[in-house]
Coordinates of N, CA, C and O in Angstrom, one line a residue:
X376 N -55.7 -46.2 80.8 CA -56.1 -45.1 81.5 C -56.2 -43.9 81.3 O -55.9 -43.5 79.4
X377 N -57.2 -42.9 80.8 CA -57.6 -41.8 80.6 C -57.5 -40.5 81.4 O -57.6 -40.5 82.3
X378 N -57.0 -39.3 80.8 CA -56.6 -38.0 81.4 C -57.0 -37.1 80.9 O -57.2 -36.9 79.3
X379 N -58.0 -36.1 81.5 CA -58.7 -34.7 80.7 C -58.6 -33.9 81.4 O -58.2 -34.1 83.0
X380 N -57.8 -33.1 80.6 CA -57.3 -31.8 81.4 C -56.3 -31.1 80.8 O -56.2 -31.5 79.9
X381 N -55.6 -30.2 81.1 CA -54.6 -30.0 80.8 C -53.4 -30.2 80.6 O -52.6 -30.9 81.5
X382 N -52.3 -29.9 79.8 CA -51.1 -30.3 79.6 C -49.8 -29.1 79.0 O -50.6 -28.1 78.8
X383 N -48.5 -29.2 79.5 CA -47.7 -28.1 79.4 C -46.5 -29.0 79.0 O -45.8 -29.6 79.9
X384 N -46.0 -28.7 78.1 CA -44.7 -29.6 77.8 C -45.0 -31.2 77.5 O -44.0 -32.1 78.1
X385 N -46.3 -31.8 77.4 CA -46.4 -32.6 77.2 C -46.7 -34.0 78.7 O -46.7 -34.9 78.7
X386 N -46.8 -32.9 80.0 CA -47.2 -33.5 81.0 C -48.3 -32.9 81.8 O -48.6 -31.7 81.1
X387 N -48.9 -33.7 82.4 CA -50.7 -33.3 83.4 C -49.9 -31.7 84.1 O -49.3 -31.7 84.4
X388 N -50.6 -30.7 83.7 CA -50.4 -29.0 84.2 C -51.7 -28.9 84.6 O -52.5 -29.0 83.7
X389 N -52.0 -28.1 85.7 CA -53.4 -27.6 86.1 C -54.5 -28.3 86.7 O -54.1 -29.3 86.8
X390 N -55.9 -28.2 86.6 CA -56.7 -29.2 86.6 C -57.0 -29.7 85.9 O -56.4 -30.1 84.7
X391 N -56.6 -31.6 86.2 CA -57.5 -32.7 85.5 C -57.9 -33.5 86.4 O -57.8 -33.8 87.7
X392 N -58.0 -34.9 85.3 CA -58.6 -35.7 86.1 C -58.1 -37.1 85.4 O -58.2 -36.9 84.0
X393 N -58.1 -38.4 85.9 CA -57.3 -39.5 85.8 C -58.6 -40.3 85.7 O -58.6 -40.8 87.1
X394 N -58.7 -41.4 84.8 CA -59.3 -42.1 85.4 C -58.9 -43.6 84.9 O -57.8 -44.3 83.5
X395 N -59.5 -44.6 84.8 CA -58.7 -46.2 85.1 C -59.6 -46.8 83.7 O -60.4 -45.9 83.0
X396 N -59.2 -47.7 82.7 CA -59.9 -48.2 81.5 C -61.5 -48.4 82.0 O -62.3 -48.8 80.9
X397 N -61.4 -48.6 82.8 CA -63.3 -48.7 83.1 C -64.2 -47.9 83.4 O -65.3 -47.6 83.8
X398 N -63.2 -46.7 83.8 CA -64.2 -45.0 83.9 C -63.7 -44.6 85.3 O -64.6 -43.9 85.3
X399 N -63.1 -45.5 86.4 CA -63.6 -44.9 87.8 C -62.6 -44.4 87.8 O -61.3 -43.7 87.4
X400 N -62.7 -43.5 88.6 CA -62.0 -42.2 88.8 C -60.7 -42.8 89.5 O -60.6 -43.5 90.7
X401 N -59.4 -42.1 89.3 CA -58.4 -42.2 90.2 C -57.6 -41.3 91.1 O -57.9 -41.5 92.3
X402 N -58.1 -40.5 89.9 CA -57.5 -38.8 90.8 C -57.9 -37.5 90.2 O -58.1 -37.4 88.8
X403 N -58.6 -36.6 90.9 CA -59.5 -35.1 89.9 C -58.4 -34.4 91.0 O -58.6 -34.1 92.2
X404 N -58.3 -33.3 90.1 CA -57.8 -32.3 91.0 C -56.1 -31.5 90.3 O -56.4 -31.7 89.0
X405 N -55.3 -31.3 90.8 CA -54.2 -30.4 90.5 C -53.1 -30.9 90.4 O -52.4 -32.0 91.1
X406 N -52.5 -30.2 88.5 CA -51.2 -31.3 88.4 C -49.9 -30.0 88.6 O -50.2 -29.2 88.4
X407 N -49.0 -30.4 88.5 CA -47.9 -29.8 88.7 C -47.0 -30.8 88.1 O -46.0 -31.1 88.9
X408 N -45.9 -30.3 86.8 CA -45.1 -30.7 86.2 C -45.2 -32.2 86.2 O -44.6 -33.4 86.5
X409 N -46.8 -33.0 85.9 CA -47.2 -34.5 86.0 C -47.2 -34.8 87.1 O -47.5 -36.5 87.4
X410 N -47.2 -34.4 88.3 CA -47.5 -34.8 89.9 C -48.7 -34.5 90.1 O -48.7 -32.8 90.1
X411 N -49.3 -35.2 91.3 CA -50.1 -34.2 92.0 C -49.9 -33.5 93.0 O -48.9 -33.9 93.8
X412 N -50.4 -32.0 92.6 CA -49.8 -30.7 93.6 C -50.5 -30.0 93.9 O -51.1 -29.4 92.7
X413 N -51.0 -29.8 95.1 CA -52.2 -28.5 95.2 C -52.7 -28.5 96.5 O -52.6 -29.9 97.1
X414 N -53.1 -27.2 97.1 CA -52.9 -27.0 98.6 C -54.5 -28.0 99.3 O -54.2 -28.5 100.0
X415 N -55.9 -28.1 98.1 CA -56.7 -28.6 98.5 C -57.8 -29.4 97.0 O -57.5 -28.6 96.1
X416 N -59.0 -29.5 97.5 CA -59.8 -29.7 96.6 C -59.5 -31.3 95.6 O -59.5 -30.8 94.2
X417 N -58.4 -31.9 96.4 CA -58.1 -32.8 95.4 C -58.6 -34.3 95.9 O -58.6 -34.7 96.7
X418 N -58.9 -35.3 95.1 CA -59.4 -36.5 95.4 C -58.7 -37.4 94.8 O -58.5 -37.4 93.7
X419 N -58.1 -38.5 95.3 CA -57.4 -39.7 94.9 C -57.7 -41.2 95.7 O -58.2 -40.9 96.7
X420 N -58.0 -41.8 94.8 CA -58.5 -43.2 94.8 C -57.5 -44.7 94.7 O -57.3 -44.0 93.6
X421 N -57.3 -45.3 95.8 CA -56.1 -45.9 95.3 C -56.5 -47.3 96.0 O -57.5 -47.1 97.5
X422 N -56.2 -48.6 95.8 CA -55.7 -49.9 96.6 C -54.6 -50.2 97.3 O -53.6 -49.8 96.5
X423 N -54.6 -50.5 98.2 CA -53.5 -50.9 99.3 C -53.8 -52.7 99.8 O -54.8 -52.8 100.2
X424 N -52.7 -53.2 99.2 CA -52.3 -54.7 99.6 C -53.9 -55.5 99.1 O -54.0 -56.7 99.1
X425 N -54.3 -55.2 97.8 CA -54.9 -55.9 96.6 C -56.5 -55.6 97.2 O -56.9 -56.7 96.8
X426 N -56.8 -55.1 98.2 CA -58.2 -55.7 98.7 C -58.6 -54.2 99.6 O -59.4 -54.5 100.3
X427 N -57.4 -53.3 100.1 CA -57.8 -52.1 100.8 C -58.5 -51.0 100.0 O -57.4 -50.6 99.6
X428 N -59.1 -51.1 99.9 CA -59.6 -49.9 99.0 C -59.7 -48.4 99.9 O -60.2 -48.0 101.3
X429 N -59.0 -47.2 99.6 CA -59.0 -46.1 100.5 C -59.4 -44.5 99.2 O -58.7 -44.9 98.0
X430 N -59.4 -43.7 100.1 CA -60.0 -42.3 99.0 C -58.7 -41.5 100.2 O -59.2 -41.0 101.3
X431 N -58.1 -40.8 99.4 CA -58.0 -39.2 100.6 C -58.4 -38.1 99.4 O -58.3 -38.1 98.2
X432 N -58.5 -36.8 100.6 CA -59.1 -35.6 100.2 C -58.3 -34.5 100.8 O -58.5 -34.5 101.6
X433 N -57.6 -33.9 99.7 CA -57.0 -32.9 100.9 C -55.7 -32.7 99.4 O -55.7 -32.5 98.3
X434 N -54.3 -31.8 100.3 CA -53.4 -31.5 99.6 C -52.5 -32.5 99.4 O -52.6 -33.4 99.7
X435 N -52.1 -32.6 97.9 CA -50.2 -32.5 97.8 C -49.4 -31.8 97.4 O -49.5 -30.6 97.2
X436 N -48.3 -32.4 97.8 CA -46.9 -31.6 98.0 C -46.3 -32.7 97.0 O -46.0 -33.4 97.1
X437 N -45.9 -32.0 95.4 CA -44.6 -33.2 94.8 C -45.0 -34.7 94.7 O -44.3 -35.7 95.3
X438 N -46.7 -35.1 94.7 CA -47.0 -36.3 94.9 C -47.3 -37.1 95.9 O -48.0 -38.2 96.2
X439 N -47.3 -35.9 97.4 CA -47.1 -36.8 98.7 C -48.5 -35.9 98.9 O -48.5 -35.0 99.1
X440 N -49.0 -36.6 100.0 CA -50.5 -36.2 100.9 C -49.4 -35.0 101.7 O -48.4 -35.4 102.5
X441 N -50.0 -34.2 101.7 CA -49.6 -32.9 102.4 C -50.5 -31.4 103.3 O -51.6 -31.4 102.1
X442 N -50.6 -31.2 104.0 CA -51.6 -30.2 104.8 C -53.4 -31.0 105.4 O -52.9 -32.3 105.6
X443 N -54.2 -30.4 105.1 CA -55.3 -30.6 105.3 C -56.1 -31.7 105.0 O -56.2 -31.5 103.2
X444 N -56.3 -32.6 105.4 CA -56.7 -33.9 104.4 C -57.9 -35.2 105.3 O -57.4 -35.2 106.5
X445 N -58.1 -35.9 104.5 CA -58.9 -37.2 105.4 C -58.1 -37.8 104.3 O -58.8 -38.3 103.2
X446 N -58.4 -39.1 105.1 CA -58.1 -40.3 104.5 C -58.9 -41.9 105.0 O -58.9 -41.9 106.3
X447 N -59.9 -42.1 103.8 CA -60.9 -42.9 104.5 C -60.5 -44.5 103.8 O -60.2 -44.2 102.4
X448 N -60.8 -45.5 104.3 CA -60.8 -46.5 103.9 C -62.4 -46.8 103.4 O -63.5 -46.6 104.3
X449 N -62.5 -47.2 102.1 CA -64.3 -47.2 101.7 C -64.6 -48.5 101.6 O -64.0 -49.5 102.4
X450 N -66.0 -48.6 101.6 CA -66.8 -49.7 101.7 C -66.9 -50.7 101.5 O -66.9 -51.7 102.1
X451 N -66.2 -50.6 100.0 CA -65.9 -52.1 99.9 C -65.1 -53.0 100.7 O -64.4 -54.2 99.9
X452 N -64.2 -52.4 101.5 CA -62.7 -53.1 102.0 C -63.4 -53.6 103.5 O -62.8 -54.2 104.0
X453 N -65.4 -53.5 103.9 CA -65.8 -53.7 105.0 C -65.7 -55.2 105.4 O -65.4 -55.1 106.7
X454 N -65.9 -56.1 104.3 CA -65.6 -57.4 104.9 C -64.3 -58.0 105.6 O -64.1 -58.5 106.6
X455 N -62.7 -57.1 104.8 CA -61.6 -57.3 105.4 C -61.7 -56.5 106.7 O -61.4 -57.0 107.7
X456 N -62.0 -55.7 106.5 CA -62.1 -54.6 108.0 C -63.1 -55.7 108.9 O -62.4 -55.1 110.6
X457 N -63.9 -56.3 108.9 CA -64.6 -56.7 109.8 C -63.8 -57.8 111.0 O -64.2 -57.9 112.1
X458 N -62.9 -58.4 110.1 CA -62.2 -59.5 110.8 C -60.8 -58.7 111.6 O -60.3 -59.5 112.2
X459 N -61.2 -57.8 111.6 CA -59.6 -56.6 112.1 C -60.3 -55.4 112.6 O -60.1 -54.2 112.3
X460 N -60.9 -55.4 114.2 CA -61.7 -54.4 114.2 C -61.0 -53.8 114.7 O -61.4 -52.0 115.1
X461 N -59.6 -53.5 115.1 CA -58.7 -52.3 115.6 C -58.1 -51.7 114.4 O -56.9 -51.0 114.6
X462 N -58.6 -51.4 113.4 CA -57.7 -50.9 112.3 C -58.5 -49.1 112.1 O -59.6 -49.0 112.2
X463 N -57.8 -48.6 111.8 CA -58.0 -46.7 112.2 C -58.5 -47.0 110.3 O -57.8 -47.4 109.3
X464 N -60.0 -46.7 110.4 CA -60.6 -46.2 109.4 C -61.0 -44.9 108.4 O -61.3 -44.8 107.1
X465 N -60.6 -43.9 109.1 CA -60.7 -42.8 109.0 C -59.8 -41.7 109.5 O -59.7 -42.1 110.8
X466 N -59.1 -41.0 109.0 CA -58.0 -39.7 109.7 C -58.5 -38.8 109.0 O -58.3 -38.8 108.0
X467 N -58.8 -37.4 109.9 CA -58.8 -36.5 109.5 C -57.9 -35.5 110.0 O -58.1 -35.3 111.4
X468 N -56.8 -34.9 109.4 CA -55.9 -34.2 110.3 C -55.3 -33.3 108.8 O -54.9 -33.5 108.0
X469 N -53.6 -33.1 109.3 CA -52.5 -32.9 108.9 C -51.8 -33.6 108.4 O -51.5 -34.7 109.2
X470 N -51.2 -33.6 107.3 CA -50.8 -34.7 106.6 C -49.2 -33.5 106.1 O -49.5 -32.3 105.8
X471 N -48.3 -34.5 106.2 CA -47.3 -33.8 106.0 C -45.7 -34.6 104.6 O -45.9 -35.6 104.9
X472 N -46.3 -34.0 103.6 CA -45.2 -34.3 103.0 C -43.4 -34.6 103.4 O -43.4 -33.6 103.6
X473 N -42.7 -35.6 102.5 CA -41.9 -36.1 103.3 C -40.7 -34.9 102.7 O -41.2 -34.0 101.5
X474 N -39.6 -34.7 103.3 CA -38.5 -33.4 102.8 C -38.3 -34.0 101.6 O -38.2 -35.4 101.0
X475 N -37.5 -33.1 100.5 CA -37.1 -33.7 99.2 C -36.0 -34.8 99.6 O -35.4 -34.8 100.5
X476 N -36.4 -36.0 99.1 CA -35.2 -37.1 98.9 C -33.5 -36.6 98.5 O -33.6 -36.4 97.5
X477 N -32.8 -37.2 99.2 CA -31.8 -36.9 99.2 C -31.0 -37.9 97.8 O -31.7 -38.7 97.7
X478 N -30.4 -37.5 97.2 CA -29.8 -38.3 96.1 C -29.2 -40.0 96.7 O -28.8 -39.6 97.9
X479 N -29.2 -40.4 96.0 CA -28.8 -42.3 96.6 C -27.2 -42.4 97.0 O -26.5 -41.6 95.7
X480 N -27.0 -42.9 97.5 CA -25.2 -42.9 97.6 C -24.7 -43.5 96.4 O -25.3 -44.1 95.6
X481 N -23.4 -43.1 96.0 CA -22.9 -43.6 94.9 C -22.8 -44.8 94.7 O -22.5 -45.8 95.9
X482 N -22.5 -45.7 94.0 CA -22.2 -46.9 93.5 C -20.6 -47.4 93.9 O -19.9 -46.8 92.9
X483 N -20.4 -47.6 94.9 CA -19.1 -47.8 95.2 C -18.4 -48.9 94.3 O -16.7 -48.4 94.0
X484 N -18.4 -49.6 93.3 CA -17.7 -49.9 92.2 C -17.2 -49.1 91.5 O -16.7 -49.6 90.7
X485 N -18.0 -47.9 91.5 CA -18.2 -47.3 90.1 C -17.2 -45.7 90.6 O -17.1 -44.9 89.8
X486 N -16.6 -46.1 91.7 CA -16.2 -44.7 92.1 C -14.7 -44.7 91.6 O -13.6 -45.3 91.7
X487 N -14.4 -43.4 91.2 CA -12.9 -43.5 90.6 C -12.0 -42.5 91.9 O -12.5 -42.4 92.8
X488 N -10.9 -42.6 91.5 CA -9.8 -42.4 92.5 C -10.5 -40.6 92.8 O -10.3 -40.0 93.7
X489 N -10.9 -40.1 91.8 CA -11.0 -38.6 91.8 C -12.2 -38.5 92.9 O -12.6 -37.3 93.2
X490 N -13.2 -39.6 92.6 CA -14.5 -39.4 93.8 C -14.5 -39.7 94.9 O -15.2 -40.1 95.5
X491 N -13.2 -40.3 95.4 CA -13.1 -40.9 96.5 C -13.6 -40.0 97.8 O -14.0 -40.2 98.6
X492 N -13.7 -38.3 97.3 CA -14.4 -37.8 98.6 C -15.6 -38.1 98.5 O -16.2 -38.4 100.2
X493 N -16.3 -38.8 97.8 CA -17.6 -39.1 97.7 C -17.9 -40.5 99.2 O -19.1 -40.3 99.8
X494 N -17.1 -41.0 98.9 CA -17.1 -42.2 100.0 C -17.2 -41.3 101.2 O -18.0 -42.3 102.0
X495 N -16.3 -40.8 101.4 CA -16.4 -40.2 103.1 C -17.5 -39.2 103.0 O -17.7 -39.6 104.6
X496 N -18.3 -38.8 102.2 CA -19.1 -38.2 102.6 C -20.4 -39.2 102.9 O -21.3 -38.8 103.8
X497 N -20.7 -40.2 102.1 CA -21.5 -41.2 102.3 C -21.3 -42.0 103.2 O -22.9 -43.1 104.1
X498 N -20.3 -42.3 103.6 CA -19.8 -43.5 104.4 C -18.4 -43.0 105.5 O -17.4 -43.2 105.3
X499 N -19.1 -42.2 106.3 CA -17.8 -41.5 107.4 C -17.0 -42.9 108.5 O -18.1 -43.5 108.4
X500 N -15.8 -42.6 108.5 CA -15.1 -43.6 108.9 C -15.4 -43.7 110.6 O -15.9 -42.2 110.9
X501 N -15.6 -44.4 111.4 CA -15.6 -44.7 112.6 C -14.8 -45.0 113.5 O -14.1 -46.1 113.3
X502 N -14.2 -44.5 114.3 CA -13.2 -44.8 115.5 C -13.8 -46.0 116.0 O -14.7 -46.1 116.4
X503 N -12.8 -47.0 116.5 CA -12.7 -48.4 117.1 C -13.7 -47.5 118.3 O -13.1 -46.7 119.3
X504 N -14.8 -48.5 118.9 CA -15.2 -48.1 120.0 C -16.1 -46.6 120.3 O -16.9 -46.5 121.1
X505 N -15.9 -45.7 118.8 CA -17.1 -45.0 118.9 C -18.4 -45.5 119.3 O -18.4 -46.2 118.4
X506 N -19.4 -44.9 119.4 CA -20.6 -45.4 119.5 C -21.4 -44.7 117.6 O -21.3 -43.5 117.2
X507 N -21.9 -45.5 117.2 CA -22.2 -45.8 115.6 C -23.5 -45.7 115.6 O -24.2 -45.3 114.8
X508 N -24.3 -45.5 116.9 CA -25.9 -45.1 116.6 C -26.7 -46.1 115.9 O -27.3 -46.1 115.3
X509 N -26.2 -47.7 116.3 CA -27.2 -48.5 115.7 C -27.6 -49.3 116.4 O -27.6 -49.4 117.7

């Protein structure tokens, strides 16, 4: 893997380009703190399920597709797509990055008596007969 661009504190920052070992473009666009991040003019090539080649052009927010963009299944996947005619091969529109991911629930085996409040926060008690939303 080869990166061409700027670094800040040893991480990708600003405009940069990432290529695989064969020189194929993986990502070209903006970086922030080592993550793909920027409103537009970013291009990302990737493979899904070992045989579906895709390209995304558009915005990123903390390494996730965000804002105006276009996701296209590349021509290299055409043989696979011929056998599945109802597959969406192009989407152009709005993408929404997920909200910041909440921290993982604590490991119950390691909670001390002092940390017992965390158990109720992550695993609230449900009274018998109450709807559990399952």
